CSV table of N, CA and C in Angstrom, one decimal:
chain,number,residue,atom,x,y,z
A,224,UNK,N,-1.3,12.6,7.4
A,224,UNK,CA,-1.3,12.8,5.9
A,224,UNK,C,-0.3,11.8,5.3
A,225,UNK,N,-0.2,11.6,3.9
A,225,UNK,CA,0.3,10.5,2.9
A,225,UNK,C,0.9,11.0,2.1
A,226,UNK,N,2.3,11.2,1.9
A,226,UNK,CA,2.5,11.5,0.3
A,226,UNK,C,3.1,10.8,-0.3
A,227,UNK,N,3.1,11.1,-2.0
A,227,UNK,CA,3.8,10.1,-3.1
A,227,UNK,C,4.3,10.8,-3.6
A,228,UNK,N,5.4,10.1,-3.8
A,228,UNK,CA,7.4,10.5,-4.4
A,228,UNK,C,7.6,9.5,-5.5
A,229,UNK,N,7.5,9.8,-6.9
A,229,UNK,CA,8.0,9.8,-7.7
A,229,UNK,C,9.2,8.9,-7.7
A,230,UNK,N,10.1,9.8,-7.0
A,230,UNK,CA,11.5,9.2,-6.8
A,230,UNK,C,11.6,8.4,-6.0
A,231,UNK,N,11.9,7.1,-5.5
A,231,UNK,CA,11.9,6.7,-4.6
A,231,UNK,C,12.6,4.5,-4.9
A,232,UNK,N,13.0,4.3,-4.0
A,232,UNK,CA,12.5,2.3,-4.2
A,232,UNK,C,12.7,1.8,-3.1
A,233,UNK,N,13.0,0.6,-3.3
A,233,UNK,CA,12.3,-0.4,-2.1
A,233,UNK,C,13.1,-0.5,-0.6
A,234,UNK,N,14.1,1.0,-0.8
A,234,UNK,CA,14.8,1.1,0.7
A,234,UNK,C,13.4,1.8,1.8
A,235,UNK,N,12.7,2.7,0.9
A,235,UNK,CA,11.8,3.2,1.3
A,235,UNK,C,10.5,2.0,1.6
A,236,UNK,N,10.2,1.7,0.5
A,236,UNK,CA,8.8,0.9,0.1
A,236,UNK,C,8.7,-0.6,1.5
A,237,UNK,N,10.1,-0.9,1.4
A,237,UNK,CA,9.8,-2.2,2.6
A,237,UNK,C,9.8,-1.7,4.2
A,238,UNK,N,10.5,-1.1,4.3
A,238,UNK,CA,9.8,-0.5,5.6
A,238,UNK,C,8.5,0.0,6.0
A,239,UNK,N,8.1,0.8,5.2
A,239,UNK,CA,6.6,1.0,5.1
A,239,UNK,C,5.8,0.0,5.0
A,240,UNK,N,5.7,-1.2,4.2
A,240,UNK,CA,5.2,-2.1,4.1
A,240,UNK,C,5.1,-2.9,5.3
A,241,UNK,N,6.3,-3.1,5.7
A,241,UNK,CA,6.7,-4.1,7.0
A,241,UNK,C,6.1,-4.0,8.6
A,242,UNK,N,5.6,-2.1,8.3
A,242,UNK,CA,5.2,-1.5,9.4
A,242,UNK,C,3.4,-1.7,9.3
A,243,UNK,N,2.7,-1.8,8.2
A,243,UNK,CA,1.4,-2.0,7.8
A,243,UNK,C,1.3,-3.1,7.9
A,244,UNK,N,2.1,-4.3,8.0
A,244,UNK,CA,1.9,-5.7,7.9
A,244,UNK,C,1.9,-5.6,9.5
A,245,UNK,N,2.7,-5.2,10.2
A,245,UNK,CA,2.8,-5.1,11.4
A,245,UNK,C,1.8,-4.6,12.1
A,246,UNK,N,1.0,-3.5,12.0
A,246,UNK,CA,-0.4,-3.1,12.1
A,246,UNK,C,-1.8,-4.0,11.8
A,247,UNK,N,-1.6,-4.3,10.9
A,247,UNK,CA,-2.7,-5.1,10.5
A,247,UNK,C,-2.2,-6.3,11.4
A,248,UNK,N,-1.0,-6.8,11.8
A,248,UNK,CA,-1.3,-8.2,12.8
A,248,UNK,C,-2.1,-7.6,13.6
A,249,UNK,N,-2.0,-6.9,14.1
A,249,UNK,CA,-2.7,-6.2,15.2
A,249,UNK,C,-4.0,-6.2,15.4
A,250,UNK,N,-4.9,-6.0,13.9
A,250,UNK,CA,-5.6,-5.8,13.8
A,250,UNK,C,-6.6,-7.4,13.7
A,251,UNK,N,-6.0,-8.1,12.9
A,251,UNK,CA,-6.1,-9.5,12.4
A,251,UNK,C,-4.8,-10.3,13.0
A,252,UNK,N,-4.6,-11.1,13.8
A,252,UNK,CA,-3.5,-11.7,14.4
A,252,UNK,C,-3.7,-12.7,13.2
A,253,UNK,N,-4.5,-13.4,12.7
A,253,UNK,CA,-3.7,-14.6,11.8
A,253,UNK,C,-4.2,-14.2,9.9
A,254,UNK,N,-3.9,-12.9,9.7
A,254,UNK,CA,-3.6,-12.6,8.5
A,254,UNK,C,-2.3,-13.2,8.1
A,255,UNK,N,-2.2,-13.6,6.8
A,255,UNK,CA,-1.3,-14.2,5.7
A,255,UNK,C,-0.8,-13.1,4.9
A,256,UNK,N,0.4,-12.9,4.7
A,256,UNK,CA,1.1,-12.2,4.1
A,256,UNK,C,0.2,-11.8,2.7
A,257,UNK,N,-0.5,-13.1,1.5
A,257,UNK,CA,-1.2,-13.3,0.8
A,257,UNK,C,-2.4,-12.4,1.3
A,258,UNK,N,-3.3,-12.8,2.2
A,258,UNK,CA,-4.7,-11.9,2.6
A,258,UNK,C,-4.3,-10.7,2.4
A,259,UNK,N,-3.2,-10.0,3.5
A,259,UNK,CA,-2.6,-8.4,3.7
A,259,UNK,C,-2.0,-7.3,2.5
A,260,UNK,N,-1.5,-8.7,1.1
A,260,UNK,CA,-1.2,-8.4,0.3
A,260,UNK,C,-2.6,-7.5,-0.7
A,261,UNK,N,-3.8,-8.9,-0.7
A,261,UNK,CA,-5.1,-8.4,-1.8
A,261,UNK,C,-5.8,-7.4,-1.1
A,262,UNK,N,-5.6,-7.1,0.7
A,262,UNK,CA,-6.5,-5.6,0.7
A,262,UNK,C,-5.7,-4.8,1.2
A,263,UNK,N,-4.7,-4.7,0.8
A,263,UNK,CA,-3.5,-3.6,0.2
A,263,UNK,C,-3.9,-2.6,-1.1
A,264,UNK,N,-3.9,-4.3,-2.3
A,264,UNK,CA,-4.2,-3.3,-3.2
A,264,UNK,C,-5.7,-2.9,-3.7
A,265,UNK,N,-6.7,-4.0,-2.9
A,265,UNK,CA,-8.2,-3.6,-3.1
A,265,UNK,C,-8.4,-2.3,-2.3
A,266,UNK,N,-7.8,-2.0,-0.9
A,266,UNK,CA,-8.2,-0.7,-0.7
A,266,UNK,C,-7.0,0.7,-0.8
A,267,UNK,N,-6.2,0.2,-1.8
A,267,UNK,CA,-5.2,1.7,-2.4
A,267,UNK,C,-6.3,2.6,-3.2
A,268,UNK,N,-5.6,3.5,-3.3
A,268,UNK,CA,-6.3,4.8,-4.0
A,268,UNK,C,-5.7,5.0,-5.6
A,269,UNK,N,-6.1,5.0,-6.4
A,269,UNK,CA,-5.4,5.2,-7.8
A,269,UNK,C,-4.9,6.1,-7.7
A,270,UNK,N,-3.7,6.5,-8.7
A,270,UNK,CA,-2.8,7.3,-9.2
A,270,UNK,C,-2.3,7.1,-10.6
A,271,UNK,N,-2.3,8.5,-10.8
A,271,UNK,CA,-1.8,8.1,-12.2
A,271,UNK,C,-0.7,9.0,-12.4
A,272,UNK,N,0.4,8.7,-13.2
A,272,UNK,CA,2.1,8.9,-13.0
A,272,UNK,C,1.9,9.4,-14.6
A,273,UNK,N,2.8,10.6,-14.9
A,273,UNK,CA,3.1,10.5,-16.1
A,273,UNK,C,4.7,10.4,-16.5
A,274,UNK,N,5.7,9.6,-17.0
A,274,UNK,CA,6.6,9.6,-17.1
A,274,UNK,C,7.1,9.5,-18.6
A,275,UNK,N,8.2,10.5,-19.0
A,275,UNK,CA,8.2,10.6,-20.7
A,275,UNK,C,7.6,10.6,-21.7
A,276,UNK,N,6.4,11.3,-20.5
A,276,UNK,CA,5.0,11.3,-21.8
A,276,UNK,C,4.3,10.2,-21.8
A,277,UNK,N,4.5,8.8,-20.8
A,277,UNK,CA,4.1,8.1,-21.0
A,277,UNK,C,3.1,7.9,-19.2
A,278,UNK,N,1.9,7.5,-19.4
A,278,UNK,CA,0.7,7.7,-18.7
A,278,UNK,C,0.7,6.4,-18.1
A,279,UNK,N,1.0,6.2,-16.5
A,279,UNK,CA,0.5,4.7,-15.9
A,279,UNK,C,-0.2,5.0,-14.6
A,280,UNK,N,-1.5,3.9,-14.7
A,280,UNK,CA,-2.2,4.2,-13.5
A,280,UNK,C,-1.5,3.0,-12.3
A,281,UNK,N,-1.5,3.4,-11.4
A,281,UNK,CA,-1.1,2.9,-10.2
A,281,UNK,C,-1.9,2.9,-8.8
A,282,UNK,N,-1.7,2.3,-7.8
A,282,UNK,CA,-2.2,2.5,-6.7
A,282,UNK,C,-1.3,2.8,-5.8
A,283,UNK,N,-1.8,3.4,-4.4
A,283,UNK,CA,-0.5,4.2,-3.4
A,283,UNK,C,-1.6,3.2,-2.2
A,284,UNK,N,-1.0,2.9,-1.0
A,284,UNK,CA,-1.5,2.2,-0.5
A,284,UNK,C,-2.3,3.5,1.1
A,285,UNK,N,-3.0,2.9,0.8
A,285,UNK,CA,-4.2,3.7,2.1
A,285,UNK,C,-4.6,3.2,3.5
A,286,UNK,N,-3.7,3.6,4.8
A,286,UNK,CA,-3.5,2.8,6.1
A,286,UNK,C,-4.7,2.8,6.5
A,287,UNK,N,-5.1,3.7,6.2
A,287,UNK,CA,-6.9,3.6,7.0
A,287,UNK,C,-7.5,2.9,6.9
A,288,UNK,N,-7.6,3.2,5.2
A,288,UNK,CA,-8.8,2.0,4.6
A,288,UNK,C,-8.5,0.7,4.7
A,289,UNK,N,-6.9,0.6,4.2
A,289,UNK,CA,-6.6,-0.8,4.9
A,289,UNK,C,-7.0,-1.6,6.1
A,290,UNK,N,-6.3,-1.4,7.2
A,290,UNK,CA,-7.0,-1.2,8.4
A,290,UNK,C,-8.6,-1.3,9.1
A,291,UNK,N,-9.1,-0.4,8.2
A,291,UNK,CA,-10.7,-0.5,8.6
A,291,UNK,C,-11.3,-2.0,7.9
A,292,UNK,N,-10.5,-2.1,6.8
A,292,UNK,CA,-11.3,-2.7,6.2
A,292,UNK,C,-10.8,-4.7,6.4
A,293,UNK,N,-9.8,-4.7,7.5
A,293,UNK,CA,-9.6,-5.9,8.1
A,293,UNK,C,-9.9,-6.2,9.8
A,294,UNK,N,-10.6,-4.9,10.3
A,294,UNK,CA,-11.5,-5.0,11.8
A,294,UNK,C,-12.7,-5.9,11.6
């Protein structure tokens, strides 16, 4: 399971990242930081945040899809 925290930044965000980059070598040994980056966010899942009343859609990043989708 996956969850999204509101509260959070990039003490959290780069380790997670660092560990999916590290996966996906696995997956793809000569992915580019650039490649790993665009199906990151082509296979995230939308979200949408509301903060002070004010409405932003976002993406949360999805290990699976990611993953499946660089075999």
């Amino acid at each position: 399971d996956y969850i999204f925290n509101r509260v959070g930044g990039w003490s959290a965000a780069e380790p997670f990242l660092a560990g999916l980059y590290a996966l996906a070598c696995q997956v793809k040994p000569d992915i580019t930081p650039e490649v790993f980056w665009k199906a990151a966010l082509s296979t995230g899942d939308s979200k949408d945040v509301s903060i002070s009343g004010i409405k932003y859609t976002g993406k949360i990043v999805n290990p699976a899809a990611l993953i499946k989708s660089l075999a």
